[in-house]
Phi, psi and omega in degrees: 000132182289137177257002180292132175276118181299140180251154173257135184229127171267120185289133177276178185301318181297316179294320178295319178297322178295327182275346187282059178211132185307318181290323179294320176299317180297315179297316179300317180294317179298318178293326178294318186276319189250357178086193187304139181214163173261165177300320180290323176296319178291326176299317179295323181287330185258346184079012178264170177282156177298324178299318180293314181294321179298315179300313183288328175296318178296323178296319177294321180294325179300336180251019177057026175281328175223171179212159176285141179282119181292136174076010181232135178096188181228180178298330180272331185233092182270142177259140181238147177218160174261129177300147179293154176121161181286148175235125178260125185270358180233143180223115182305326179294316180294328181288354180286345178248149179301320180293319179295318179294318182298315182293324177295320180294321179297312182294315179297318180297314178297317181296312182291328175297316177299315181296321178294322177298320178296317179298315181293327175299318177293318180301319181286325188240005181299335179292343178280349178287161175291159179302325180303314180284321178299316183291337180274354183280143175228119171235109189225139174229136178215160173237141179222154177260106186230157168276169177300322179294318179293322177294319178297320178296315178299314180301315181296318180296315178297317181296323178297317178298315179297312181300317180297318181293314179299315181296318183296322187247013186310314186255016182292137176226167177144165183297327183271359184269133175228158173286133181237132177273132178241120181240141173222117180243115176228112182206153179283140175277157178299147178287123183250003182146180182291144178293145179281000000 
């Protein structure tokens, strides 16, 4: 069981620029979701060459986005992991400049594109899952009329549930255990006219 206290990190401009590449976002996401991997293992998962994954893993490591797993692997086969803890892809200070806003948009767009692809993969093939997994699935969309304060309260409550669940089961292993994606989207819709 890990004794590391997960940290929350707001990515600075250098880390965001390092992450602003489709393959790097994919590698970061795979390490986040599936845990420690080697460059060759990630190459097999992404369809890229081991040289390409190795190069991009080192670029991510230079900005402390990932790290080498101590005591695991060899000089030829290094294992990489993402440190535990939340990562925030947006920084209001960085968004004050056009370049800062652009790099945040690139990273967020790549990340959300990957997550949407995973969701659509499930929509297309979820029927192949056992009833146990299908019945445990929730894909829900709702609209509510809220103030900014009420939206902030809802967001905090949802994030607390997610954080508690992730912390409780972070190191769980076993035959019945699978990686599960948890998404929470709470955002204001564009104003389309006066409320009825």
